Tab-separated table of C-alpha atoms in Angstrom:
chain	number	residue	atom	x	y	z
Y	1	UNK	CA	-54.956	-28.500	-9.280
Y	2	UNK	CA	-57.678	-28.512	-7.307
Y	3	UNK	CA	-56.242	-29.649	-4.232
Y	4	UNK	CA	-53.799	-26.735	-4.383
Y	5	UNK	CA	-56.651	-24.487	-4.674
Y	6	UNK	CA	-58.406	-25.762	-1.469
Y	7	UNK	CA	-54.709	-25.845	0.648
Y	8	UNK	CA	-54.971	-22.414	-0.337
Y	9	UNK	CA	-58.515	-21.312	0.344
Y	10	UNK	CA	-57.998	-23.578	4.004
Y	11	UNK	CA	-54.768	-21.689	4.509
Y	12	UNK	CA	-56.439	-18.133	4.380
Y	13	UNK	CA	-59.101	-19.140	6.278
Y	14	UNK	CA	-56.658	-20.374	8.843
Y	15	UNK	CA	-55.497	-17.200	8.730
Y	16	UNK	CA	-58.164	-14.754	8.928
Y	17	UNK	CA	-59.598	-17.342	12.009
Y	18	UNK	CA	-56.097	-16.033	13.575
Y	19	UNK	CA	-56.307	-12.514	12.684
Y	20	UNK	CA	-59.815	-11.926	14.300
Y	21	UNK	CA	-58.969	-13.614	17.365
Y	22	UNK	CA	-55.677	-11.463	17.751
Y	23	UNK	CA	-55.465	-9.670	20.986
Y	24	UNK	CA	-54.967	-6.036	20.242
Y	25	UNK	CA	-53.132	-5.540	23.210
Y	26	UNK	CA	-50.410	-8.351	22.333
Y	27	UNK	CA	-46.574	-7.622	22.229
Y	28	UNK	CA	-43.131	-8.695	21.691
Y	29	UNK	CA	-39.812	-7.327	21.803
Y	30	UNK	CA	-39.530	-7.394	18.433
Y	31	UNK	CA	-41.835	-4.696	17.496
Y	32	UNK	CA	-39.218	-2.317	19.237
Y	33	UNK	CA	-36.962	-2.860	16.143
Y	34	UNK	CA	-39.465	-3.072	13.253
Y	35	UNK	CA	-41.302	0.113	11.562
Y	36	UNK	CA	-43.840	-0.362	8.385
Y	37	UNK	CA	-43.044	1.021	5.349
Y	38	UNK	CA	-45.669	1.072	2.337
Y	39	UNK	CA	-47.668	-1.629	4.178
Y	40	UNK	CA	-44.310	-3.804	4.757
Y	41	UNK	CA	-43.205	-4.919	8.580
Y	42	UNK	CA	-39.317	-4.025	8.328
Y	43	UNK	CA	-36.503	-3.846	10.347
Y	44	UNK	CA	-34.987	-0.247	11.779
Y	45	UNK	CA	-32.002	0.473	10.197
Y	46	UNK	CA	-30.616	0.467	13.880
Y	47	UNK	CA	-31.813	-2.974	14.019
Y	48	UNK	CA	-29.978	-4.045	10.889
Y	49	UNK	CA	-27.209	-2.450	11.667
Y	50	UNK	CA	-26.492	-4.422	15.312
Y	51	UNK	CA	-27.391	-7.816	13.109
Y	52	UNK	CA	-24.632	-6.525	10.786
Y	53	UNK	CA	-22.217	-6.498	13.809
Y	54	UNK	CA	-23.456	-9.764	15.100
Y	55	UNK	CA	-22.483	-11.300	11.926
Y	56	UNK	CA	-19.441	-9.861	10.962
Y	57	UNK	CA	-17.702	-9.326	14.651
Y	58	UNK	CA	-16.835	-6.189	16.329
Y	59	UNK	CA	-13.327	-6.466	14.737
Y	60	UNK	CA	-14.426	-5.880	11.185
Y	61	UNK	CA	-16.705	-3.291	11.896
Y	62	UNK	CA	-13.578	-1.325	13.911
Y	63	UNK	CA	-11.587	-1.943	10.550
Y	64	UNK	CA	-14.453	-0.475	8.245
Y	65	UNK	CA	-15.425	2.476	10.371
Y	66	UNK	CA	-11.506	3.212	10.055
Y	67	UNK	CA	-11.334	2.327	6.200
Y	68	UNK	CA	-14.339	4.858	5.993
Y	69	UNK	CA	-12.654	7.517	7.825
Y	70	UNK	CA	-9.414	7.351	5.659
Y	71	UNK	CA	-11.191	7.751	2.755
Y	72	UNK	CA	-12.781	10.526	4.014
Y	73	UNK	CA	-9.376	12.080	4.871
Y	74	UNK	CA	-8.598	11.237	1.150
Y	75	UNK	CA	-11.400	13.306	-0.504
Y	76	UNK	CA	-10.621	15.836	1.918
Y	77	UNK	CA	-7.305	16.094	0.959
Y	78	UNK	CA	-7.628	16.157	-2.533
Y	79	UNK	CA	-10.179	18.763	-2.494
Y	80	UNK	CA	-7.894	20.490	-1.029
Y	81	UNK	CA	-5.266	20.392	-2.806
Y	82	UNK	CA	-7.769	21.004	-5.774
Y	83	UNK	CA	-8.582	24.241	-4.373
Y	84	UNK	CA	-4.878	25.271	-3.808
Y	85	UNK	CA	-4.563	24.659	-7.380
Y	86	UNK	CA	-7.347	26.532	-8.708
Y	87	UNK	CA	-6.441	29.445	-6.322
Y	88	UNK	CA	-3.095	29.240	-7.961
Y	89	UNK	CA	-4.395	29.673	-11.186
Y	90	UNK	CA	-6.152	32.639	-10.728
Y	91	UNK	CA	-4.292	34.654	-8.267
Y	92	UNK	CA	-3.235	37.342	-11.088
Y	93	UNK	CA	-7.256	37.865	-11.935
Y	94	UNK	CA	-8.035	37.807	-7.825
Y	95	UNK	CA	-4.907	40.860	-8.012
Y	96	UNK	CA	-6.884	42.592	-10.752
Y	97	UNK	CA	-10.127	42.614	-9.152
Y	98	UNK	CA	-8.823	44.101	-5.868
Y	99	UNK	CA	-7.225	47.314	-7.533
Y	100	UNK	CA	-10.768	47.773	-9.375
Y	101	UNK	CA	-12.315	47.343	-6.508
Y	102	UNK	CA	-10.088	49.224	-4.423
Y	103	UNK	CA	-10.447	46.985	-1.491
Y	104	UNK	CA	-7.689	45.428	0.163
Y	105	UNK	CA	-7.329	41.981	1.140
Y	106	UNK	CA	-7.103	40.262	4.322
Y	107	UNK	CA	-4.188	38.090	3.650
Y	108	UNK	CA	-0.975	40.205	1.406
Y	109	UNK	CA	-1.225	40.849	-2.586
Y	110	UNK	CA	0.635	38.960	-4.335
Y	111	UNK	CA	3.055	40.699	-6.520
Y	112	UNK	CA	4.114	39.549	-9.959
Y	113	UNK	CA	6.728	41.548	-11.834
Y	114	UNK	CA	6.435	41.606	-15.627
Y	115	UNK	CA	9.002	42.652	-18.114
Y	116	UNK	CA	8.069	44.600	-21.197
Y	117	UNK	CA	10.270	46.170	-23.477
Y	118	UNK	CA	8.175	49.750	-24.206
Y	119	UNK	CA	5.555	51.506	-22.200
Y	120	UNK	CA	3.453	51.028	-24.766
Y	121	UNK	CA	3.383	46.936	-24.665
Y	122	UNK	CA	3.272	48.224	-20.676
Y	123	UNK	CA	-0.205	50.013	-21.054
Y	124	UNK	CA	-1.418	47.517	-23.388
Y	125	UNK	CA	-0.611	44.797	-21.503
Y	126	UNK	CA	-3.333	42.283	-20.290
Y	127	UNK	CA	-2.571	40.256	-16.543
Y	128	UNK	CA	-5.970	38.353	-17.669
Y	129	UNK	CA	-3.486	36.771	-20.816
């Protein structure tokens, strides 16, 4: 145990010895790609990013990029169609709110005949149900 303890205490002192007689002025290439964080040395994301590539090959990262892309097509497209739906749904409230309002919309009304047998199921009538 207590030869750990002194590897230990020489080892700092090693180090400190190093750290004062540091040149201020030193640098390597390295720094370009590192940034601290909280008191860490890290790499950039750039720089992880190009060892990514290095590792995995140029091919695979053509064939993700592409993977990502579809999927973002994918969302897109089912938002989309989402939307359509929900548009769909309401299109008899959107007609509704345009005769209250008395403003016209930029694309045509849509028109929805309904049959009732009296006028008075006709006035009583709800587009809402």
């Amino acid at each position: 145990r207590a030869k750990d303890y002194h590897r230990k205490e020489d080892r700092i002192q090693s180090m400190r010895r190093k750290a004062s007689m540091r040149n201020p002025d030193e640098f390597y290439f390295g720094m370009h790609k590192t940034q601290v964080q909280d008191g860490v040395h890290r790499k950039t994301e750039a720089a992880r990013q190009e060892l990514l590539q290095d590792e995995i090959g140029p091919d695979a990262v053509k064939i993700m990029k592409h993977q990502d892309l579809n999927y973002v097509r994918m969302q897109r497209q089912r938002d989309s169609k989402k939307i359509e739906k929900m548009k769909a749904s309401l299109h008899l409230l959107g007609a509704q709110n345009e005769e209250e309002e008395g403003t016209k919309a930029l694309s045509q009304k849509k028109k929805h005949t309904i049959f009732v047998s009296t006028k008075e199921d006709a006035e009583q009538f709800d587009v809402a149900e």
